Tab-separated table of C-alpha atoms in Angstrom:
chain	number	residue	atom	x	y	z
D	289	MET	CA	14.076	-51.545	-46.939
D	290	ASP	CA	14.109	-52.035	-51.189
D	291	GLU	CA	15.485	-49.931	-54.066
D	292	VAL	CA	11.670	-48.030	-54.162
D	293	HIS	CA	11.388	-47.070	-50.065
D	294	SER	CA	14.704	-45.803	-50.287
D	295	SER	CA	16.018	-42.653	-51.236
D	296	GLN	CA	16.585	-42.340	-54.981
D	297	GLY	CA	19.692	-43.113	-56.300
D	298	LEU	CA	21.090	-44.754	-53.583
D	299	HIS	CA	21.217	-48.986	-54.758
D	300	ALA	CA	22.102	-47.819	-58.128
D	301	ALA	CA	25.576	-45.654	-56.245
D	302	ALA	CA	26.219	-48.642	-53.807
D	303	GLY	CA	25.255	-51.605	-55.801
D	304	PRO	CA	24.195	-54.842	-55.818
D	305	GLY	CA	24.696	-55.336	-52.090
D	306	LEU	CA	23.067	-53.102	-50.408
D	307	ALA	CA	19.967	-54.210	-51.722
D	308	GLU	CA	21.130	-58.082	-50.547
D	309	GLU	CA	22.216	-57.050	-46.995
D	310	CYS	CA	18.655	-55.128	-46.179
D	311	ALA	CA	16.860	-57.437	-47.320
D	312	THR	CA	18.002	-59.606	-44.567
D	313	LEU	CA	17.592	-56.305	-41.444
D	314	GLY	CA	13.422	-56.953	-41.799
D	315	GLY	CA	12.906	-53.717	-42.400
D	316	CYS	CA	12.905	-50.498	-40.277
D	317	ARG	CA	10.050	-48.381	-38.162
D	318	THR	CA	8.911	-45.545	-38.474
D	319	GLY	CA	11.913	-42.991	-36.175
D	320	MET	CA	13.839	-46.061	-35.740
D	321	ALA	CA	17.594	-46.187	-37.561
D	322	LYS	CA	19.429	-49.535	-39.174
D	323	VAL	CA	23.142	-49.526	-39.844
D	324	THR	CA	25.022	-50.962	-43.474
D	325	ASN	CA	28.079	-51.315	-44.655
D	326	ALA	CA	28.537	-48.820	-47.463
D	327	TYR	CA	29.338	-51.266	-50.275
D	328	ASP	CA	30.617	-48.878	-54.241
D	329	LEU	CA	29.749	-45.502	-51.605
D	330	PRO	CA	32.552	-43.372	-50.579
D	331	ALA	CA	31.477	-43.734	-46.788
D	332	ARG	CA	32.418	-46.227	-43.848
D	333	ARG	CA	28.394	-47.171	-43.448
D	334	VAL	CA	24.795	-46.401	-44.417
D	335	ILE	CA	22.534	-45.917	-41.681
D	336	HIS	CA	19.045	-46.142	-42.865
D	337	THR	CA	15.919	-44.355	-41.276
D	338	VAL	CA	12.306	-43.998	-41.830
D	339	GLY	CA	10.769	-40.372	-41.515
D	340	PRO	CA	7.257	-40.041	-39.773
D	341	LYS	CA	3.950	-38.911	-41.779
D	342	TYR	CA	3.232	-35.274	-40.602
D	343	ALA	CA	-1.157	-34.623	-40.077
D	344	VAL	CA	-2.103	-31.348	-37.666
D	345	LYS	CA	-4.023	-33.041	-35.539
D	346	TYR	CA	-0.968	-35.558	-34.457
D	347	HIS	CA	1.699	-32.990	-35.253
D	348	SER	CA	3.393	-33.008	-31.568
D	349	ALA	CA	3.545	-37.083	-32.444
D	350	ALA	CA	5.201	-36.654	-35.906
D	351	GLU	CA	7.731	-33.965	-34.064
D	352	ASN	CA	8.617	-37.024	-31.396
D	353	ALA	CA	8.908	-39.769	-34.434
D	354	LEU	CA	11.294	-37.169	-36.235
D	355	SER	CA	13.245	-36.316	-33.300
D	356	HIS	CA	14.019	-40.109	-33.281
D	357	CYS	CA	14.794	-40.102	-36.496
D	358	TYR	CA	18.089	-38.132	-35.507
D	359	ARG	CA	18.673	-39.286	-32.703
D	360	SER	CA	18.357	-42.863	-33.700
D	361	CYS	CA	21.155	-42.162	-36.367
D	362	LEU	CA	24.092	-40.551	-34.249
D	363	GLU	CA	23.492	-43.497	-31.760
D	364	LEU	CA	24.044	-45.558	-34.254
D	365	LEU	CA	27.423	-43.560	-35.425
D	366	ILE	CA	28.611	-43.346	-31.626
D	367	GLU	CA	27.714	-47.874	-31.816
D	368	ASN	CA	29.624	-48.359	-34.812
D	369	GLY	CA	32.885	-46.188	-33.511
D	370	LEU	CA	32.387	-43.447	-36.040
D	371	ARG	CA	32.557	-40.204	-35.796
D	372	SER	CA	31.207	-38.065	-38.781
D	373	ILE	CA	28.061	-38.005	-41.059
D	374	ALA	CA	26.131	-36.491	-43.901
D	375	MET	CA	22.414	-36.271	-43.151
D	376	GLY	CA	19.435	-35.830	-45.379
D	377	CYS	CA	16.602	-33.876	-44.714
D	378	ILE	CA	14.701	-37.110	-43.526
D	379	TYR	CA	11.394	-35.150	-43.849
D	380	THR	CA	10.092	-35.397	-47.347
D	381	GLU	CA	7.220	-33.429	-49.680
D	382	ALA	CA	5.250	-36.896	-49.874
D	383	LYS	CA	4.286	-37.328	-46.409
D	384	ASN	CA	3.072	-33.342	-45.953
D	385	TYR	CA	6.321	-32.654	-43.898
D	386	PRO	CA	6.370	-29.000	-43.310
D	387	ARG	CA	10.101	-28.223	-44.003
D	388	GLU	CA	11.179	-25.563	-41.452
D	389	PRO	CA	9.017	-26.597	-38.556
D	390	ALA	CA	10.928	-30.099	-39.661
D	391	ALA	CA	14.059	-27.988	-39.516
D	392	HIS	CA	13.923	-26.698	-36.217
D	393	VAL	CA	13.095	-30.554	-34.886
D	394	ALA	CA	16.183	-31.634	-36.568
D	395	ILE	CA	18.914	-28.988	-35.334
D	396	ARG	CA	17.843	-28.703	-31.982
D	397	THR	CA	17.792	-32.797	-31.814
D	398	VAL	CA	21.438	-33.111	-33.742
D	399	ARG	CA	22.045	-30.045	-30.195
D	400	ARG	CA	20.707	-31.927	-27.985
D	401	LEU	CA	22.370	-34.735	-28.644
D	402	LEU	CA	25.936	-32.893	-28.835
D	403	GLU	CA	26.198	-31.304	-25.801
D	404	LYS	CA	25.845	-34.634	-24.591
D	405	GLN	CA	28.496	-36.677	-27.084
D	406	LYS	CA	30.718	-33.760	-28.086
D	407	ASP	CA	33.787	-36.242	-27.890
D	408	LYS	CA	32.509	-38.806	-29.955
D	409	ILE	CA	31.322	-37.006	-33.013
D	410	THR	CA	33.711	-34.672	-34.952
D	411	ALA	CA	31.335	-33.230	-38.016
D	412	VAL	CA	27.076	-33.878	-38.875
D	413	VAL	CA	26.738	-32.727	-42.101
D	414	PHE	CA	23.588	-31.267	-43.213
D	415	CYS	CA	22.840	-32.038	-46.951
D	416	THR	CA	20.627	-30.344	-48.219
D	417	SER	CA	19.584	-30.243	-51.884
D	418	THR	CA	17.267	-27.444	-52.465
D	419	SER	CA	17.737	-23.370	-52.518
D	420	SER	CA	14.394	-23.144	-50.047
D	421	ASP	CA	16.227	-26.352	-47.458
D	422	THR	CA	19.532	-25.032	-47.769
D	423	GLU	CA	17.501	-21.186	-46.818
D	424	ILE	CA	16.233	-22.707	-43.981
D	425	TYR	CA	18.934	-24.317	-42.423
D	426	LYS	CA	20.968	-21.158	-43.521
D	427	ARG	CA	19.082	-19.299	-41.045
D	428	LEU	CA	17.757	-21.602	-38.215
D	429	LEU	CA	21.287	-23.084	-37.468
D	430	PRO	CA	22.992	-20.003	-36.070
D	431	LEU	CA	20.221	-20.005	-33.593
D	432	TYR	CA	20.630	-23.051	-32.451
D	433	LEU	CA	24.511	-23.027	-32.936
D	434	PRO	CA	25.469	-19.514	-32.622
D	435	ARG	CA	29.375	-19.152	-32.659
D	436	ASP	CA	29.331	-15.616	-31.037
D	437	LYS	CA	28.174	-13.093	-28.757
D	438	HIS	CA	25.881	-11.137	-31.097
D	439	GLU	CA	24.326	-14.315	-32.949
D	440	GLU	CA	23.159	-15.214	-29.599
D	441	ALA	CA	22.038	-12.469	-28.344
D	442	VAL	CA	20.107	-12.390	-31.657
D	443	ALA	CA	18.647	-16.738	-30.738
D	444	ILE	CA	16.832	-15.443	-27.328
D	445	SER	CA	15.671	-12.550	-29.175
D	446	LYS	CA	14.149	-15.609	-31.978
D	447	LEU	CA	14.367	-18.902	-30.816
D	448	PRO	CA	10.614	-20.553	-30.859
D	449	ALA	CA	9.631	-20.528	-27.056
D	450	ASP	CA	9.075	-24.600	-27.606
D	451	VAL	CA	13.311	-26.371	-27.617
D	452	GLY	CA	12.215	-29.147	-26.539
D	453	ASP	CA	13.383	-31.062	-23.385
D	454	GLU	CA	17.337	-32.544	-23.112
D	455	ASN	CA	16.338	-34.755	-25.960
D	456	GLY	CA	15.068	-32.444	-27.928
D	457	GLU	CA	11.140	-33.778	-28.240
D	458	THR	CA	7.963	-31.675	-28.557
D	459	ILE	CA	7.433	-31.143	-24.802
D	460	ASN	CA	3.343	-32.190	-24.214
D	461	HIS	CA	2.229	-31.098	-20.641
D	462	GLU	CA	-1.070	-32.783	-20.856
D	463	ARG	CA	0.748	-35.926	-20.335
D	464	LYS	CA	3.238	-34.767	-17.912
D	465	ILE	CA	2.180	-36.053	-14.060
D	466	ARG	CA	3.133	-35.053	-10.918
D	467	ILE	CA	2.867	-37.534	-8.325
D	468	LYS	CA	3.622	-36.754	-4.353
D	469	PRO	CA	4.880	-39.403	-1.803
D	470	LEU	CA	2.228	-39.354	1.030
D	471	PRO	CA	2.720	-38.374	4.742
D	472	LYS	CA	3.607	-41.027	6.808
D	473	LYS	CA	1.506	-41.461	9.706
D	474	VAL	CA	0.259	-43.714	12.262
D	475	ILE	CA	-3.056	-45.115	12.259
D	476	PRO	CA	-4.603	-45.198	15.146
D	477	LYS	CA	-5.753	-48.684	16.054
D	478	PRO	CA	-9.002	-49.933	17.263
D	479	SER	CA	-9.909	-49.789	20.546
D	480	GLN	CA	-11.186	-53.394	21.172
D	481	SER	CA	-8.966	-56.359	19.801
D	482	PRO	CA	-10.196	-59.132	17.341
D	483	ALA	CA	-8.533	-61.393	20.686
D	484	GLU	CA	-10.951	-59.340	23.604
D	485	VAL	CA	-13.980	-60.475	21.856
D	486	PRO	CA	-16.130	-63.618	22.710
D	487	ALA	CA	-15.836	-66.737	20.934
D	488	SER	CA	-19.826	-65.841	19.786
D	489	ASP	CA	-19.040	-62.446	18.545
D	490	VAL	CA	-16.379	-63.434	15.769
D	491	GLY	CA	-18.293	-63.653	13.058
D	492	LEU	CA	-19.474	-59.946	13.430
D	493	VAL	CA	-16.164	-58.573	14.342
D	494	GLN	CA	-15.637	-60.986	10.581
D	495	ARG	CA	-17.977	-58.489	8.804
D	496	SER	CA	-17.523	-55.528	10.960
D	497	VAL	CA	-13.685	-54.906	9.815
D	498	PRO	CA	-14.556	-54.019	6.189
D	499	VAL	CA	-17.670	-51.571	7.664
D	500	GLN	CA	-14.640	-49.968	9.653
D	501	ILE	CA	-12.047	-49.275	6.893
D	502	LEU	CA	-15.327	-48.057	5.125
D	503	GLU	CA	-16.156	-45.458	7.977
D	504	TYR	CA	-12.352	-44.483	7.293
D	505	ARG	CA	-12.456	-43.707	4.051
D	506	ASN	CA	-15.752	-42.010	3.725
D	507	SER	CA	-14.402	-39.930	6.432
D	508	SER	CA	-12.005	-36.684	6.706
D	509	TYR	CA	-9.770	-38.304	8.385
D	510	LEU	CA	-8.666	-40.642	5.137
D	511	ASP	CA	-8.562	-36.423	3.689
D	512	THR	CA	-5.102	-35.567	5.690
D	513	TYR	CA	-3.598	-37.874	3.888
D	514	LEU	CA	-4.050	-36.924	0.036
D	515	ASP	CA	-2.333	-33.758	-1.841
D	516	PRO	CA	-4.305	-31.832	-4.045
D	517	ALA	CA	-1.403	-32.500	-6.495
D	518	PHE	CA	-1.723	-35.830	-5.905
D	519	MET	CA	-1.917	-37.188	-10.360
D	520	SER	CA	-2.518	-33.821	-11.189
D	521	LEU	CA	-2.364	-32.713	-14.712
D	522	MET	CA	-1.603	-29.527	-15.813
D	523	LYS	CA	-5.598	-29.074	-17.804
D	524	ASP	CA	-7.260	-31.587	-17.929
D	525	PRO	CA	-7.772	-32.722	-21.679
D	526	ASP	CA	-11.160	-33.209	-21.897
D	527	GLN	CA	-11.845	-29.930	-19.834
D	528	ARG	CA	-9.736	-28.110	-22.511
D	529	ARG	CA	-11.636	-29.036	-25.403
D	530	GLN	CA	-15.102	-28.969	-23.956
D	531	GLU	CA	-14.248	-24.487	-23.613
D	532	GLN	CA	-12.779	-25.192	-27.060
D	533	TRP	CA	-16.537	-25.974	-28.382
D	534	GLU	CA	-17.706	-23.748	-25.653
D	535	LYS	CA	-16.253	-19.833	-27.297
D	536	THR	CA	-16.320	-21.593	-30.751
D	537	ALA	CA	-19.786	-21.608	-30.154
D	538	GLN	CA	-20.164	-18.461	-28.814
D	539	ALA	CA	-17.437	-17.126	-31.082
D	540	GLN	CA	-20.085	-18.418	-34.161
D	541	GLY	CA	-23.619	-16.720	-32.413
D	542	GLY	CA	-21.628	-13.332	-31.459
D	543	TRP	CA	-20.579	-12.940	-34.952
D	544	ASN	CA	-24.380	-13.166	-36.675
D	545	CYS	CA	-24.899	-9.397	-37.122
D	546	ALA	CA	-21.813	-8.890	-38.982
D	547	LYS	CA	-22.804	-11.484	-41.439
D	548	MET	CA	-25.989	-9.849	-41.694
D	549	LEU	CA	-24.142	-7.263	-42.304
D	550	GLY	CA	-22.563	-8.585	-45.038
D	551	PHE	CA	-19.041	-8.819	-43.642
D	552	GLY	CA	-19.232	-12.675	-44.052
D	553	ASP	CA	-18.501	-15.820	-41.271
D	554	ILE	CA	-15.816	-14.355	-38.867
D	555	GLY	CA	-17.030	-16.207	-36.655
D	556	GLY	CA	-14.574	-19.350	-34.518
D	557	PRO	CA	-12.258	-18.741	-31.805
D	558	PRO	CA	-8.307	-17.538	-32.428
D	559	LEU	CA	-5.960	-20.254	-33.264
D	560	SER	CA	-2.661	-21.004	-31.153
D	561	ALA	CA	0.444	-19.739	-32.257
D	562	ALA	CA	0.988	-23.311	-32.852
D	563	GLU	CA	-1.625	-23.906	-35.234
D	564	GLU	CA	-0.823	-20.904	-37.535
D	565	TYR	CA	2.679	-21.874	-37.201
D	566	SER	CA	1.820	-25.307	-38.486
D	567	LEU	CA	-0.612	-23.228	-41.470
D	568	HIS	CA	1.597	-21.556	-42.618
D	569	SER	CA	4.542	-23.804	-42.577
D	570	ARG	CA	2.392	-26.068	-45.240
D	571	TYR	CA	0.223	-23.315	-47.345
D	572	LEU	CA	4.684	-21.900	-47.503
D	573	ALA	CA	5.484	-25.473	-48.987
D	574	LYS	CA	2.467	-26.072	-50.786
D	575	ALA	CA	3.356	-22.642	-52.669
D	576	ASN	CA	6.750	-23.579	-53.551
D	577	SER	CA	5.556	-26.795	-55.296
D	578	LEU	CA	3.243	-25.485	-57.625
D	579	ASN	CA	3.702	-22.725	-60.586
D	580	LEU	CA	1.614	-19.767	-60.402
D	581	SER	CA	2.929	-17.479	-62.670
D	582	GLU	CA	-0.887	-16.364	-64.001
D	583	ILE	CA	-1.514	-15.375	-61.026
D	584	ALA	CA	1.342	-13.409	-61.045
D	585	GLU	CA	0.756	-12.079	-64.879
D	586	MET	CA	-2.067	-10.557	-62.836
D	587	LYS	CA	-0.377	-7.488	-61.255
D	588	ILE	CA	-2.434	-7.911	-58.734
D	589	LEU	CA	0.505	-7.793	-55.817
D	590	TYR	CA	4.237	-7.367	-56.145
D	591	ARG	CA	7.557	-5.352	-54.583
D	592	GLY	CA	7.624	-1.765	-54.883
D	593	GLY	CA	11.008	-1.011	-53.686
D	594	VAL	CA	11.151	0.753	-49.890
D	595	ASP	CA	9.347	3.870	-48.188
D	596	SER	CA	11.368	6.190	-46.515
D	597	GLU	CA	13.093	5.003	-44.037
D	598	GLY	CA	14.364	2.441	-45.562
D	599	ARG	CA	11.619	-0.045	-45.355
D	600	PRO	CA	10.415	-3.182	-48.244
D	601	VAL	CA	7.410	-2.431	-49.664
D	602	MET	CA	4.827	-4.804	-51.107
D	603	VAL	CA	2.215	-3.317	-53.514
D	604	VAL	CA	-1.335	-4.015	-54.151
D	605	VAL	CA	-4.092	-3.349	-56.953
D	606	GLY	CA	-7.744	-3.447	-55.868
D	607	ALA	CA	-9.075	-3.043	-58.945
D	608	HIS	CA	-6.980	-5.889	-61.179
D	609	PHE	CA	-7.831	-8.204	-57.907
D	610	LEU	CA	-11.162	-9.830	-60.759
D	611	LEU	CA	-12.518	-12.191	-57.783
D	612	ARG	CA	-14.901	-14.476	-61.131
D	613	CYS	CA	-11.440	-14.538	-63.058
D	614	LEU	CA	-9.212	-15.754	-59.832
D	615	GLU	CA	-8.998	-19.447	-57.631
D	616	LEU	CA	-9.030	-18.341	-54.524
D	617	GLU	CA	-6.968	-20.803	-52.657
D	618	ARG	CA	-4.400	-20.537	-55.789
D	619	PHE	CA	-3.682	-16.790	-55.063
D	620	ILE	CA	-3.487	-17.358	-51.043
D	621	LEU	CA	-0.781	-19.455	-51.977
D	622	TYR	CA	0.820	-16.877	-54.415
D	623	VAL	CA	0.323	-14.434	-51.169
D	624	VAL	CA	1.961	-16.357	-48.634
D	625	LYS	CA	4.860	-17.497	-51.044
D	626	GLU	CA	5.133	-13.475	-51.809
D	627	PHE	CA	5.123	-11.794	-48.140
D	628	GLU	CA	7.549	-14.864	-47.120
D	629	PRO	CA	10.538	-13.290	-47.871
D	630	LEU	CA	9.071	-9.314	-46.908
D	631	ILE	CA	7.395	-10.593	-43.154
D	632	GLN	CA	10.995	-11.657	-41.727
D	633	LYS	CA	11.342	-7.937	-40.767
D	634	PRO	CA	9.889	-4.511	-40.547
D	635	TYR	CA	7.744	-3.982	-43.606
D	636	THR	CA	5.332	-1.669	-45.404
D	637	ILE	CA	2.276	-2.499	-47.361
D	638	VAL	CA	0.774	0.465	-50.333
D	639	TYR	CA	-3.293	-0.037	-51.607
D	640	PHE	CA	-3.998	1.407	-54.255
D	641	HIS	CA	-7.982	1.018	-53.897
D	642	SER	CA	-8.133	3.523	-57.434
D	643	ALA	CA	-11.837	2.423	-58.878
D	644	ALA	CA	-11.865	-1.285	-56.779
D	645	SER	CA	-14.698	-0.342	-55.698
D	646	LEU	CA	-16.231	-1.236	-59.852
D	647	GLN	CA	-14.893	-4.923	-58.631
D	648	VAL	CA	-16.502	-7.673	-56.004
D	649	GLN	CA	-14.637	-7.914	-53.926
D	650	PRO	CA	-13.939	-10.683	-50.866
D	651	ASP	CA	-16.141	-11.165	-47.840
D	652	LEU	CA	-14.246	-10.380	-44.375
D	653	GLY	CA	-14.018	-13.889	-43.064
D	654	TRP	CA	-11.560	-14.629	-46.160
D	655	MET	CA	-9.562	-11.552	-45.203
D	656	ARG	CA	-9.842	-12.696	-41.680
D	657	ARG	CA	-8.404	-16.029	-42.771
D	658	LEU	CA	-5.424	-14.526	-44.829
D	659	GLN	CA	-4.755	-13.137	-41.972
D	660	GLN	CA	-4.358	-16.553	-40.190
D	661	ILE	CA	-2.542	-18.163	-42.488
D	662	LEU	CA	0.803	-15.121	-42.922
D	663	GLY	CA	1.062	-15.718	-38.575
D	664	ARG	CA	1.793	-13.617	-36.145
D	665	LYS	CA	5.160	-11.772	-38.044
D	666	HIS	CA	3.814	-11.336	-40.363
D	667	GLN	CA	1.437	-8.621	-37.155
D	668	ARG	CA	4.441	-8.303	-34.990
D	669	ASN	CA	6.640	-6.976	-38.793
D	670	LEU	CA	4.148	-4.806	-40.090
D	671	HIS	CA	4.872	-0.432	-39.775
D	672	ALA	CA	1.543	0.369	-41.746
D	673	ILE	CA	-0.811	-0.354	-44.490
D	674	TYR	CA	-0.896	2.723	-47.272
D	675	VAL	CA	-4.551	3.202	-48.432
D	676	LEU	CA	-5.358	5.141	-51.543
D	677	HIS	CA	-8.225	6.902	-52.499
D	678	PRO	CA	-10.141	4.819	-49.951
D	679	THR	CA	-13.915	4.808	-50.692
D	680	PHE	CA	-16.517	5.711	-47.765
D	681	HIS	CA	-17.698	1.664	-48.257
D	682	LEU	CA	-13.835	0.719	-47.616
D	683	LYS	CA	-14.022	2.237	-44.200
D	684	THR	CA	-16.343	0.685	-43.491
D	685	ALA	CA	-15.068	-2.150	-44.092
D	686	ILE	CA	-11.684	-1.720	-42.611
D	687	PHE	CA	-13.838	-0.446	-39.591
D	688	ALA	CA	-15.198	-3.721	-39.246
D	689	LEU	CA	-11.638	-5.286	-39.349
D	690	GLN	CA	-10.628	-3.494	-36.388
D	691	MET	CA	-13.569	-4.539	-34.809
D	692	PHE	CA	-13.805	-8.108	-35.261
D	693	VAL	CA	-10.713	-9.428	-36.784
D	694	ASP	CA	-7.310	-7.750	-35.437
D	695	LYS	CA	-7.047	-4.018	-34.126
D	696	VAL	CA	-3.897	-4.423	-34.201
D	697	VAL	CA	-3.225	-5.037	-37.892
D	698	TRP	CA	-6.074	-3.516	-38.927
D	699	LYS	CA	-5.010	0.058	-37.042
D	700	LYS	CA	-1.708	0.831	-38.955
D	701	VAL	CA	-4.179	1.712	-42.240
D	702	VAL	CA	-3.633	4.840	-42.964
D	703	TYR	CA	-5.871	6.645	-45.329
D	704	VAL	CA	-4.708	8.517	-48.462
D	705	ASP	CA	-6.260	10.808	-50.596
D	706	ARG	CA	-3.564	12.200	-53.511
D	707	LEU	CA	-0.350	10.550	-54.602
D	708	LEU	CA	1.334	13.176	-53.327
D	709	GLN	CA	0.709	12.268	-49.803
D	710	LEU	CA	1.384	9.164	-50.575
D	711	PHE	CA	5.070	10.103	-51.832
D	712	LYS	CA	5.840	11.483	-48.566
D	713	TYR	CA	6.004	8.352	-46.860
D	714	VAL	CA	7.485	6.567	-50.341
D	715	PRO	CA	8.879	8.263	-52.321
D	716	ARG	CA	7.749	8.297	-56.304
D	717	GLU	CA	10.679	6.269	-57.804
D	718	GLN	CA	10.642	3.832	-55.928
D	719	LEU	CA	6.516	2.602	-56.955
D	720	THR	CA	5.119	1.239	-59.752
D	721	ILE	CA	2.002	2.504	-60.605
D	722	PRO	CA	-0.241	1.580	-63.586
D	723	ASP	CA	-1.949	4.413	-65.731
D	724	PHE	CA	-5.623	4.326	-64.372
D	725	VAL	CA	-3.957	5.484	-60.579
D	726	PHE	CA	-2.845	8.270	-61.850
D	727	GLN	CA	-6.253	9.639	-64.086
D	728	HIS	CA	-8.268	8.295	-61.021
D	729	ASP	CA	-6.136	10.797	-58.766
D	730	ILE	CA	-7.098	13.638	-61.416
D	731	GLU	CA	-10.617	12.702	-62.045
D	732	VAL	CA	-11.279	12.342	-57.715
D	733	ASN	CA	-9.077	15.878	-57.020
D	734	GLY	CA	-9.984	17.535	-59.756
D	735	GLY	CA	-6.388	18.298	-61.146
D	736	LYS	CA	-6.199	20.797	-58.522
D	737	GLY	CA	-2.498	21.777	-58.056
D	738	LEU	CA	-1.727	19.339	-60.538
D	739	ILE	CA	-0.100	18.662	-63.391
D	740	VAL	CA	0.573	14.953	-65.261
D	741	ASP	CA	3.686	14.096	-67.282
D	742	PRO	CA	1.436	11.686	-69.497
D	743	ARG	CA	4.560	10.413	-70.193
D	744	THR	CA	6.595	9.402	-67.407
D	745	LYS	CA	3.755	9.826	-65.326
D	746	TYR	CA	5.914	12.337	-62.882
D	747	ILE	CA	3.170	15.211	-61.112
D	748	TYR	CA	4.350	18.689	-60.674
D	749	HIS	CA	2.387	21.420	-58.496
D	750	ARG	CA	0.535	23.938	-60.643
D	751	PRO	CA	1.804	26.811	-60.800
């Protein structure tokens, strides 16, 4: 609990007295909390806690440890007769904790404790130091603490399936054990009591008693005492892992034909909702911490206006996707960052495939990975993908995506051969279109029925 491991600037603002008191406390364990005087700070007390490190493999343990942090702080608040508290984001980038899942844990833990101790706490203030954290809390707070009937109705539809137990901790069904008491039944006594046995046969009786008990244990009579639900698990973890391995092996074997056709490695079992959520959160947190301006300058992906029904549009230019000049992992981070504001509600994608066949494109295995990272909100809220100037090879690839990757998303593809057809779905003034797309449209369609103004790029029907 020294200055090096504490919140930045805390000891400098509080004065030397805080460091002296912290030195006497013997440290603090992860998930626990300790209280000290505030010294020069404008508060009565300072509560110290230690947040957990995050790893996907142990996300349940990390969530419960983080929940303990918030609950321990609030319990110390009540024990010390205090009624208000200002809490920063306990999770840190240094410990790799995804921002949004951590905010869910923080808010639901506070909500659960307020349900039980609402008369003892006047105010809980969440202090956010970054704009991304502020936006997350503004979006999530009405879900857990709705202020009116409308917010309550929205919360019912948008709250995650797992909102924790009565303390806000993550429920782990694999560790649940249900035990039922044995029914009370009278065990029949043996027909011959030891007192009736002659003295010469005492040794035989002593040897025959355990044999008789063994016979009872092996008989069907004892089965009536045992209930099938006795110490039953929701699902055996070893069995679950075995099934997962079998699915992986089966999937990898099944996708060999796709790999032989040049579509790439699209094997592997699908991710669960929790795994997708965690994966998306980690990529989004990393994307927000990096400077990706060099990818933005390539104009592969950029925001458009809105389509004919008012849905926001994301524009993708295939010819700008220069695979030899692009680091795919950084491009994925840029995609996640740009798509994040759009996938919260219905949206549309416009893909210009004009002259893109001249460039090397990523395989379907990479596309599947990108789709997993974007998560289920992308799948649910995507309205349509309008593909301009599709080629036979592209249609084949999209058909393979429908067959092997995701039928829901790739069934939303709409092929558009002419710019004028595209403008029926997305108005011309809502799109920033590269010059070569106009030229390609003339070359492919032979200028039939069209005149393009080279200055304004406006398209007229031929008289």
